């Protein structure tokens, strides 16, 4: 792992890069995931909008934003993973001959995943119990309650909420549906990752319709525990060996950069987290099943402050894209990588030139994060 860290900013840019990531290959996600999502009420591909203003500002050929502000009726992408995982859980339960009484789906969340699990539980006649760590906005908690879930607010950070959720799921007729994995708990998080593959399949189809049949040159993905990034790596690193693979850049809050720090050290580590407006990315430990994919398949990682995420959200709003701080982190990270001292070295590490096509994954709308709406009001 090589590191490039120079910038005119007050603090050095948190950045690390790994040569050779585009040559790594893994197996693909199951093809049936996309077919399953197509059967869900209200399913439609989310928009992929071209933003020529950003392309000109950043010195690349074309920039597209994947807008997840309305996914299956929710303001974030998380329903893709939750729906597929719960579908698999219920299918296995039925196949085992278990009595058909409702399950309680238990999870911990910084907001969007818990709301998605609660939403799927309500639609399928199941119960939901959601553990919420400190720092999640009361309106985000209220949105989970509105899905008829039981909510337990935790005084500690996200990792503590995960621990308590796992304990609560040990009871009868309960199952943990968590989007992070650890040794001994990996199958359901793996299904959640598989569910996210639909987003990438949509991007391929949408780029082809925009006359980009070869796919993107760079995909920028916000990272919490790394499950979405694992899905992105899986999708773009499972193609034929001769096919050109894009560069992949992860973006985290400076106050919770567990993936970047793990990449720097070459092994998964936990970091102490602080407050961040990027609440859905405020995670201190990478998912155990995501880590091997992130270590081998990410070209680079960068961390950004809340102020840059807010500026990016405002920019996207001006371009007609509703994005909360987590979703806008993708643009903030791209700006950080391509500007300031050391930008040419970072651009080279990502393989970018003036003809490159970049896809930004805006993973949530402004409605998913009440902090962002308050910031917009000043």
PDB file of C-alpha atoms in Angstrom, residues 4-265:
ATOM      1  CA  UNK A   4       0.028  10.081  -1.000  1.00  0.00           C
ATOM      2  CA  UNK A   5      -0.839  12.758   1.531  1.00  0.00           C
ATOM      3  CA  UNK A   6      -0.240  16.384   0.627  1.00  0.00           C
ATOM      4  CA  UNK A   7      -2.629  19.313   0.345  1.00  0.00           C
ATOM      5  CA  UNK A   8      -2.851  23.042   0.965  1.00  0.00           C
ATOM      6  CA  UNK A   9      -5.622  22.316   3.462  1.00  0.00           C
ATOM      7  CA  UNK A  10      -5.082  23.015   7.170  1.00  0.00           C
ATOM      8  CA  UNK A  11      -4.609  19.291   7.756  1.00  0.00           C
ATOM      9  CA  UNK A  12      -2.926  16.850   5.343  1.00  0.00           C
ATOM     10  CA  UNK A  13      -5.457  15.046   3.174  1.00  0.00           C
ATOM     11  CA  UNK A  14      -6.171  11.593   4.634  1.00  0.00           C
ATOM     12  CA  UNK A  15      -5.497   9.448   1.570  1.00  0.00           C
ATOM     13  CA  UNK A  16      -4.035   6.075   0.707  1.00  0.00           C
ATOM     14  CA  UNK A  17      -3.691   4.259  -2.609  1.00  0.00           C
ATOM     15  CA  UNK A  18      -2.965   0.687  -3.669  1.00  0.00           C
ATOM     16  CA  UNK A  19      -1.371   0.004  -7.063  1.00  0.00           C
ATOM     17  CA  UNK A  20      -2.652  -3.102  -8.808  1.00  0.00           C
ATOM     18  CA  UNK A  21      -6.187  -3.178  -7.414  1.00  0.00           C
ATOM     19  CA  UNK A  22      -7.716  -3.154 -10.895  1.00  0.00           C
ATOM     20  CA  UNK A  23      -6.048  -6.467 -11.707  1.00  0.00           C
ATOM     21  CA  UNK A  24      -7.621  -8.327  -8.766  1.00  0.00           C
ATOM     22  CA  UNK A  25     -10.580 -10.618  -9.537  1.00  0.00           C
ATOM     23  CA  UNK A  26     -13.339 -12.263  -7.487  1.00  0.00           C
ATOM     24  CA  UNK A  27     -16.588 -14.142  -8.130  1.00  0.00           C
ATOM     25  CA  UNK A  28     -19.802 -12.292  -9.114  1.00  0.00           C
ATOM     26  CA  UNK A  29     -22.960 -11.674  -7.093  1.00  0.00           C
ATOM     27  CA  UNK A  30     -25.901 -14.049  -7.775  1.00  0.00           C
ATOM     28  CA  UNK A  31     -27.828 -13.091 -10.913  1.00  0.00           C
ATOM     29  CA  UNK A  32     -31.185 -13.786  -9.260  1.00  0.00           C
ATOM     30  CA  UNK A  33     -30.890 -10.772  -6.935  1.00  0.00           C
ATOM     31  CA  UNK A  34     -31.892  -8.310  -9.660  1.00  0.00           C
ATOM     32  CA  UNK A  35     -34.820 -10.519 -10.687  1.00  0.00           C
ATOM     33  CA  UNK A  36     -36.037 -10.602  -7.095  1.00  0.00           C
ATOM     34  CA  UNK A  37     -35.964  -6.832  -6.737  1.00  0.00           C
ATOM     35  CA  UNK A  38     -37.909  -6.461  -9.982  1.00  0.00           C
ATOM     36  CA  UNK A  39     -40.809  -8.326  -8.324  1.00  0.00           C
ATOM     37  CA  UNK A  40     -41.106  -5.853  -5.437  1.00  0.00           C
ATOM     38  CA  UNK A  41     -43.938  -3.301  -5.483  1.00  0.00           C
ATOM     39  CA  UNK A  42     -42.641   0.081  -6.588  1.00  0.00           C
ATOM     40  CA  UNK A  43     -39.319  -1.172  -7.924  1.00  0.00           C
ATOM     41  CA  UNK A  44     -37.710   0.957 -10.607  1.00  0.00           C
ATOM     42  CA  UNK A  45     -34.067   1.801 -11.328  1.00  0.00           C
ATOM     43  CA  UNK A  46     -33.031   5.000  -9.572  1.00  0.00           C
ATOM     44  CA  UNK A  47     -31.831   7.865 -11.803  1.00  0.00           C
ATOM     45  CA  UNK A  48     -28.312   8.197 -13.164  1.00  0.00           C
ATOM     46  CA  UNK A  49     -27.941  11.863 -14.090  1.00  0.00           C
ATOM     47  CA  UNK A  50     -25.083  13.339 -16.086  1.00  0.00           C
ATOM     48  CA  UNK A  51     -23.503  16.458 -14.572  1.00  0.00           C
ATOM     49  CA  UNK A  52     -21.341  18.250 -17.165  1.00  0.00           C
ATOM     50  CA  UNK A  53     -20.699  21.162 -14.788  1.00  0.00           C
ATOM     51  CA  UNK A  54     -18.876  18.824 -12.404  1.00  0.00           C
ATOM     52  CA  UNK A  55     -16.943  17.231 -15.262  1.00  0.00           C
ATOM     53  CA  UNK A  56     -15.658  20.641 -16.355  1.00  0.00           C
ATOM     54  CA  UNK A  57     -14.784  21.683 -12.819  1.00  0.00           C
ATOM     55  CA  UNK A  58     -12.875  18.468 -12.119  1.00  0.00           C
ATOM     56  CA  UNK A  59     -11.147  18.064 -15.455  1.00  0.00           C
ATOM     57  CA  UNK A  60     -12.640  14.719 -16.495  1.00  0.00           C
ATOM     58  CA  UNK A  61     -14.695  13.650 -19.494  1.00  0.00           C
ATOM     59  CA  UNK A  62     -18.121  12.905 -17.983  1.00  0.00           C
ATOM     60  CA  UNK A  63     -19.566  12.715 -14.455  1.00  0.00           C
ATOM     61  CA  UNK A  64     -22.715  10.777 -13.591  1.00  0.00           C
ATOM     62  CA  UNK A  65     -24.510  10.751 -10.226  1.00  0.00           C
ATOM     63  CA  UNK A  66     -26.484   7.682  -9.139  1.00  0.00           C
ATOM     64  CA  UNK A  67     -29.338   9.250  -7.164  1.00  0.00           C
ATOM     65  CA  UNK A  68     -30.600   6.997  -4.344  1.00  0.00           C
ATOM     66  CA  UNK A  69     -32.924   9.613  -2.804  1.00  0.00           C
ATOM     67  CA  UNK A  70     -35.968   7.425  -3.535  1.00  0.00           C
ATOM     68  CA  UNK A  71     -35.355   3.689  -3.474  1.00  0.00           C
ATOM     69  CA  UNK A  72     -38.412   1.452  -2.995  1.00  0.00           C
ATOM     70  CA  UNK A  73     -40.182   4.312  -1.233  1.00  0.00           C
ATOM     71  CA  UNK A  74     -37.296   5.139   1.118  1.00  0.00           C
ATOM     72  CA  UNK A  75     -34.715   7.958   0.876  1.00  0.00           C
ATOM     73  CA  UNK A  76     -31.627   5.714   0.681  1.00  0.00           C
ATOM     74  CA  UNK A  77     -30.256   2.608  -1.040  1.00  0.00           C
ATOM     75  CA  UNK A  78     -30.423   0.342   2.011  1.00  0.00           C
ATOM     76  CA  UNK A  79     -33.743  -1.331   1.115  1.00  0.00           C
ATOM     77  CA  UNK A  80     -31.932  -3.291  -1.605  1.00  0.00           C
ATOM     78  CA  UNK A  81     -29.858  -5.209   0.938  1.00  0.00           C
ATOM     79  CA  UNK A  82     -32.505  -5.479   3.649  1.00  0.00           C
ATOM     80  CA  UNK A  83     -35.177  -6.827   1.304  1.00  0.00           C
ATOM     81  CA  UNK A  84     -32.964  -9.523  -0.212  1.00  0.00           C
ATOM     82  CA  UNK A  85     -31.602 -10.617   3.184  1.00  0.00           C
ATOM     83  CA  UNK A  86     -35.042 -10.836   4.794  1.00  0.00           C
ATOM     84  CA  UNK A  87     -36.332 -12.711   1.744  1.00  0.00           C
ATOM     85  CA  UNK A  88     -33.540 -15.271   2.176  1.00  0.00           C
ATOM     86  CA  UNK A  89     -34.123 -15.551   5.933  1.00  0.00           C
ATOM     87  CA  UNK A  90     -37.858 -16.181   5.507  1.00  0.00           C
ATOM     88  CA  UNK A  91     -37.325 -18.612   2.625  1.00  0.00           C
ATOM     89  CA  UNK A  92     -34.893 -20.691   4.656  1.00  0.00           C
ATOM     90  CA  UNK A  93     -37.214 -20.616   7.637  1.00  0.00           C
ATOM     91  CA  UNK A  94     -40.129 -21.869   5.528  1.00  0.00           C
ATOM     92  CA  UNK A  95     -37.986 -24.592   3.955  1.00  0.00           C
ATOM     93  CA  UNK A  96     -36.946 -25.819   7.411  1.00  0.00           C
ATOM     94  CA  UNK A  97     -40.570 -26.395   8.420  1.00  0.00           C
ATOM     95  CA  UNK A  98     -40.495 -23.800  11.205  1.00  0.00           C
ATOM     96  CA  UNK A  99     -43.865 -22.622  12.435  1.00  0.00           C
ATOM     97  CA  UNK A 100     -45.071 -19.572  10.497  1.00  0.00           C
ATOM     98  CA  UNK A 101     -45.263 -17.184  13.468  1.00  0.00           C
ATOM     99  CA  UNK A 102     -43.850 -13.678  12.870  1.00  0.00           C
ATOM    100  CA  UNK A 103     -40.145 -13.129  13.412  1.00  0.00           C
ATOM    101  CA  UNK A 104     -38.642 -10.121  15.125  1.00  0.00           C
ATOM    102  CA  UNK A 105     -35.984  -8.676  12.851  1.00  0.00           C
ATOM    103  CA  UNK A 106     -33.342  -7.063  15.065  1.00  0.00           C
ATOM    104  CA  UNK A 107     -30.715  -4.607  13.891  1.00  0.00           C
ATOM    105  CA  UNK A 108     -28.533  -1.654  14.858  1.00  0.00           C
ATOM    106  CA  UNK A 109     -28.409   1.431  12.682  1.00  0.00           C
ATOM    107  CA  UNK A 110     -27.179   4.955  12.170  1.00  0.00           C
ATOM    108  CA  UNK A 111     -30.521   5.575  10.445  1.00  0.00           C
ATOM    109  CA  UNK A 112     -31.060   4.246   6.936  1.00  0.00           C
ATOM    110  CA  UNK A 113     -30.428   0.512   7.387  1.00  0.00           C
ATOM    111  CA  UNK A 114     -32.693   0.295  10.437  1.00  0.00           C
ATOM    112  CA  UNK A 115     -35.465   2.125   8.657  1.00  0.00           C
ATOM    113  CA  UNK A 116     -35.116  -0.233   5.692  1.00  0.00           C
ATOM    114  CA  UNK A 117     -35.297  -3.343   7.908  1.00  0.00           C
ATOM    115  CA  UNK A 118     -38.331  -1.921   9.718  1.00  0.00           C
ATOM    116  CA  UNK A 119     -39.991  -1.059   6.398  1.00  0.00           C
ATOM    117  CA  UNK A 120     -39.456  -4.556   4.999  1.00  0.00           C
ATOM    118  CA  UNK A 121     -40.667  -6.117   8.265  1.00  0.00           C
ATOM    119  CA  UNK A 122     -43.881  -4.096   8.129  1.00  0.00           C
ATOM    120  CA  UNK A 123     -44.511  -5.002   4.482  1.00  0.00           C
ATOM    121  CA  UNK A 124     -43.999  -8.714   5.162  1.00  0.00           C
ATOM    122  CA  UNK A 125     -45.957  -8.931   8.411  1.00  0.00           C
ATOM    123  CA  UNK A 126     -42.890  -9.330  10.647  1.00  0.00           C
ATOM    124  CA  UNK A 127     -41.800  -7.378  13.733  1.00  0.00           C
ATOM    125  CA  UNK A 128     -38.723  -5.130  13.987  1.00  0.00           C
ATOM    126  CA  UNK A 129     -36.542  -4.045  16.911  1.00  0.00           C
ATOM    127  CA  UNK A 130     -33.981  -1.383  16.037  1.00  0.00           C
ATOM    128  CA  UNK A 131     -31.066  -0.215  18.222  1.00  0.00           C
ATOM    129  CA  UNK A 132     -29.954   3.359  17.562  1.00  0.00           C
ATOM    130  CA  UNK A 133     -26.606   4.760  18.808  1.00  0.00           C
ATOM    131  CA  UNK A 134     -26.022   8.277  20.090  1.00  0.00           C
ATOM    132  CA  UNK A 135     -25.898  11.062  17.521  1.00  0.00           C
ATOM    133  CA  UNK A 136     -28.796   9.909  15.329  1.00  0.00           C
ATOM    134  CA  UNK A 137     -31.230  12.769  14.815  1.00  0.00           C
ATOM    135  CA  UNK A 138     -34.622  12.438  16.598  1.00  0.00           C
ATOM    136  CA  UNK A 139     -36.447  12.780  13.276  1.00  0.00           C
ATOM    137  CA  UNK A 140     -34.475   9.868  11.855  1.00  0.00           C
ATOM    138  CA  UNK A 141     -35.489   7.847  14.913  1.00  0.00           C
ATOM    139  CA  UNK A 142     -39.102   8.943  14.415  1.00  0.00           C
ATOM    140  CA  UNK A 143     -38.999   7.695  10.820  1.00  0.00           C
ATOM    141  CA  UNK A 144     -38.052   4.222  12.108  1.00  0.00           C
ATOM    142  CA  UNK A 145     -40.834   4.332  14.694  1.00  0.00           C
ATOM    143  CA  UNK A 146     -43.259   5.291  11.907  1.00  0.00           C
ATOM    144  CA  UNK A 147     -42.503   1.918  10.322  1.00  0.00           C
ATOM    145  CA  UNK A 148     -44.003   0.364  13.498  1.00  0.00           C
ATOM    146  CA  UNK A 149     -40.646  -0.774  14.833  1.00  0.00           C
ATOM    147  CA  UNK A 150     -39.629  -0.944  18.458  1.00  0.00           C
ATOM    148  CA  UNK A 151     -36.666   1.381  18.955  1.00  0.00           C
ATOM    149  CA  UNK A 152     -34.040   1.210  21.690  1.00  0.00           C
ATOM    150  CA  UNK A 153     -31.763   4.241  21.910  1.00  0.00           C
ATOM    151  CA  UNK A 154     -28.206   3.472  23.042  1.00  0.00           C
ATOM    152  CA  UNK A 155     -25.985   5.930  24.913  1.00  0.00           C
ATOM    153  CA  UNK A 156     -22.850   4.592  23.217  1.00  0.00           C
ATOM    154  CA  UNK A 157     -21.504   4.558  19.630  1.00  0.00           C
ATOM    155  CA  UNK A 158     -22.556   2.408  16.677  1.00  0.00           C
ATOM    156  CA  UNK A 159     -20.385  -0.568  17.654  1.00  0.00           C
ATOM    157  CA  UNK A 160     -22.095  -0.683  21.064  1.00  0.00           C
ATOM    158  CA  UNK A 161     -25.529  -0.599  19.421  1.00  0.00           C
ATOM    159  CA  UNK A 162     -24.489  -3.560  17.246  1.00  0.00           C
ATOM    160  CA  UNK A 163     -23.406  -5.517  20.325  1.00  0.00           C
ATOM    161  CA  UNK A 164     -26.708  -4.906  22.093  1.00  0.00           C
ATOM    162  CA  UNK A 165     -28.712  -5.794  18.988  1.00  0.00           C
ATOM    163  CA  UNK A 166     -26.851  -9.096  18.691  1.00  0.00           C
ATOM    164  CA  UNK A 167     -27.690  -9.901  22.310  1.00  0.00           C
ATOM    165  CA  UNK A 168     -31.366  -9.073  21.790  1.00  0.00           C
ATOM    166  CA  UNK A 169     -31.550 -11.281  18.688  1.00  0.00           C
ATOM    167  CA  UNK A 170     -30.537 -14.342  20.701  1.00  0.00           C
ATOM    168  CA  UNK A 171     -34.141 -14.764  21.914  1.00  0.00           C
ATOM    169  CA  UNK A 172     -36.751 -17.074  20.446  1.00  0.00           C
ATOM    170  CA  UNK A 173     -38.360 -16.033  17.144  1.00  0.00           C
ATOM    171  CA  UNK A 174     -35.761 -13.296  16.612  1.00  0.00           C
ATOM    172  CA  UNK A 175     -33.026 -12.919  14.011  1.00  0.00           C
ATOM    173  CA  UNK A 176     -30.247 -10.370  13.635  1.00  0.00           C
ATOM    174  CA  UNK A 177     -30.322  -8.597  10.253  1.00  0.00           C
ATOM    175  CA  UNK A 178     -27.120  -6.580  10.475  1.00  0.00           C
ATOM    176  CA  UNK A 179     -25.205  -4.968   7.621  1.00  0.00           C
ATOM    177  CA  UNK A 180     -21.818  -5.578   9.197  1.00  0.00           C
ATOM    178  CA  UNK A 181     -20.160  -8.929   9.811  1.00  0.00           C
ATOM    179  CA  UNK A 182     -17.758 -10.417  12.324  1.00  0.00           C
ATOM    180  CA  UNK A 183     -16.370 -13.943  12.788  1.00  0.00           C
ATOM    181  CA  UNK A 184     -19.330 -16.221  13.437  1.00  0.00           C
ATOM    182  CA  UNK A 185     -21.878 -13.803  11.970  1.00  0.00           C
ATOM    183  CA  UNK A 186     -21.354 -13.531   8.241  1.00  0.00           C
ATOM    184  CA  UNK A 187     -24.135 -15.223   6.255  1.00  0.00           C
ATOM    185  CA  UNK A 188     -26.878 -12.580   6.626  1.00  0.00           C
ATOM    186  CA  UNK A 189     -24.475  -9.642   6.086  1.00  0.00           C
ATOM    187  CA  UNK A 190     -23.361 -11.490   2.955  1.00  0.00           C
ATOM    188  CA  UNK A 191     -26.950 -11.548   1.700  1.00  0.00           C
ATOM    189  CA  UNK A 192     -27.236  -7.818   2.380  1.00  0.00           C
ATOM    190  CA  UNK A 193     -24.137  -7.213   0.278  1.00  0.00           C
ATOM    191  CA  UNK A 194     -25.624  -9.342  -2.508  1.00  0.00           C
ATOM    192  CA  UNK A 195     -28.743  -7.169  -2.408  1.00  0.00           C
ATOM    193  CA  UNK A 196     -26.730  -4.063  -3.179  1.00  0.00           C
ATOM    194  CA  UNK A 197     -25.547  -5.600  -6.463  1.00  0.00           C
ATOM    195  CA  UNK A 198     -28.765  -4.437  -8.137  1.00  0.00           C
ATOM    196  CA  UNK A 199     -27.555  -0.826  -7.873  1.00  0.00           C
ATOM    197  CA  UNK A 200     -24.399  -1.658  -9.838  1.00  0.00           C
ATOM    198  CA  UNK A 201     -26.304  -3.629 -12.467  1.00  0.00           C
ATOM    199  CA  UNK A 202     -28.530  -0.610 -13.009  1.00  0.00           C
ATOM    200  CA  UNK A 203     -25.500   1.636 -13.473  1.00  0.00           C
ATOM    201  CA  UNK A 204     -24.158  -0.657 -16.201  1.00  0.00           C
ATOM    202  CA  UNK A 205     -27.440  -0.552 -18.099  1.00  0.00           C
ATOM    203  CA  UNK A 206     -27.838   3.191 -17.679  1.00  0.00           C
ATOM    204  CA  UNK A 207     -24.288   3.937 -18.834  1.00  0.00           C
ATOM    205  CA  UNK A 208     -24.819   1.756 -21.897  1.00  0.00           C
ATOM    206  CA  UNK A 209     -27.920   3.822 -22.704  1.00  0.00           C
ATOM    207  CA  UNK A 210     -25.716   6.940 -22.388  1.00  0.00           C
ATOM    208  CA  UNK A 211     -23.263   5.497 -24.935  1.00  0.00           C
ATOM    209  CA  UNK A 212     -20.707   4.420 -22.354  1.00  0.00           C
ATOM    210  CA  UNK A 213     -20.704   0.683 -23.123  1.00  0.00           C
ATOM    211  CA  UNK A 214     -17.237   0.134 -21.668  1.00  0.00           C
ATOM    212  CA  UNK A 215     -18.378   1.229 -18.213  1.00  0.00           C
ATOM    213  CA  UNK A 216     -16.912   3.909 -15.947  1.00  0.00           C
ATOM    214  CA  UNK A 217     -13.283   4.777 -15.437  1.00  0.00           C
ATOM    215  CA  UNK A 218     -13.851   5.556 -11.751  1.00  0.00           C
ATOM    216  CA  UNK A 219     -16.611   4.762  -9.241  1.00  0.00           C
ATOM    217  CA  UNK A 220     -16.697   6.728  -5.976  1.00  0.00           C
ATOM    218  CA  UNK A 221     -18.496   5.088  -3.045  1.00  0.00           C
ATOM    219  CA  UNK A 222     -19.195   6.373   0.489  1.00  0.00           C
ATOM    220  CA  UNK A 223     -18.123   3.884   3.177  1.00  0.00           C
ATOM    221  CA  UNK A 224     -19.331   3.070   6.676  1.00  0.00           C
ATOM    222  CA  UNK A 225     -18.544  -0.552   7.603  1.00  0.00           C
ATOM    223  CA  UNK A 226     -17.854  -1.270   3.934  1.00  0.00           C
ATOM    224  CA  UNK A 227     -20.798  -3.427   2.845  1.00  0.00           C
ATOM    225  CA  UNK A 228     -21.812  -1.271  -0.133  1.00  0.00           C
ATOM    226  CA  UNK A 229     -18.152  -0.917  -1.083  1.00  0.00           C
ATOM    227  CA  UNK A 230     -17.845  -4.707  -0.949  1.00  0.00           C
ATOM    228  CA  UNK A 231     -20.756  -4.979  -3.379  1.00  0.00           C
ATOM    229  CA  UNK A 232     -19.140  -2.403  -5.678  1.00  0.00           C
ATOM    230  CA  UNK A 233     -15.786  -4.188  -5.576  1.00  0.00           C
ATOM    231  CA  UNK A 234     -17.502  -7.525  -6.252  1.00  0.00           C
ATOM    232  CA  UNK A 235     -19.336  -6.123  -9.259  1.00  0.00           C
ATOM    233  CA  UNK A 236     -16.395  -4.380 -10.882  1.00  0.00           C
ATOM    234  CA  UNK A 237     -13.749  -6.973 -10.022  1.00  0.00           C
ATOM    235  CA  UNK A 238     -15.730 -10.021 -11.210  1.00  0.00           C
ATOM    236  CA  UNK A 239     -15.577  -9.266 -14.925  1.00  0.00           C
ATOM    237  CA  UNK A 240     -13.474 -11.180 -17.454  1.00  0.00           C
ATOM    238  CA  UNK A 241      -9.744 -10.835 -16.968  1.00  0.00           C
ATOM    239  CA  UNK A 242      -9.330  -9.011 -20.270  1.00  0.00           C
ATOM    240  CA  UNK A 243     -12.009  -6.408 -19.626  1.00  0.00           C
ATOM    241  CA  UNK A 244     -10.940  -2.960 -18.444  1.00  0.00           C
ATOM    242  CA  UNK A 245     -11.890  -2.524 -14.785  1.00  0.00           C
ATOM    243  CA  UNK A 246     -12.578   0.911 -13.288  1.00  0.00           C
ATOM    244  CA  UNK A 247     -10.734   2.500 -10.422  1.00  0.00           C
ATOM    245  CA  UNK A 248     -12.658   2.405  -7.135  1.00  0.00           C
ATOM    246  CA  UNK A 249     -12.377   5.175  -4.525  1.00  0.00           C
ATOM    247  CA  UNK A 250     -13.904   4.958  -1.039  1.00  0.00           C
ATOM    248  CA  UNK A 251     -14.864   8.044   0.997  1.00  0.00           C
ATOM    249  CA  UNK A 252     -15.311   8.285   4.780  1.00  0.00           C
ATOM    250  CA  UNK A 253     -15.722  11.013   7.414  1.00  0.00           C
ATOM    251  CA  UNK A 254     -12.440  12.148   8.934  1.00  0.00           C
ATOM    252  CA  UNK A 255     -13.871  11.341  12.349  1.00  0.00           C
ATOM    253  CA  UNK A 256     -14.691   7.705  11.434  1.00  0.00           C
ATOM    254  CA  UNK A 257     -12.178   6.566   8.817  1.00  0.00           C
ATOM    255  CA  UNK A 258     -11.908   2.918   9.857  1.00  0.00           C
ATOM    256  CA  UNK A 259     -11.451   1.575   6.322  1.00  0.00           C
ATOM    257  CA  UNK A 260      -8.749   4.097   5.401  1.00  0.00           C
ATOM    258  CA  UNK A 261      -6.860   3.402   8.622  1.00  0.00           C
ATOM    259  CA  UNK A 262      -7.193  -0.357   8.075  1.00  0.00           C
ATOM    260  CA  UNK A 263      -5.843   0.004   4.541  1.00  0.00           C
ATOM    261  CA  UNK A 264      -2.894   2.020   5.828  1.00  0.00           C
ATOM    262  CA  UNK A 265      -2.048  -0.646   8.383  1.00  0.00           C
TER     263      UNK A 265
END
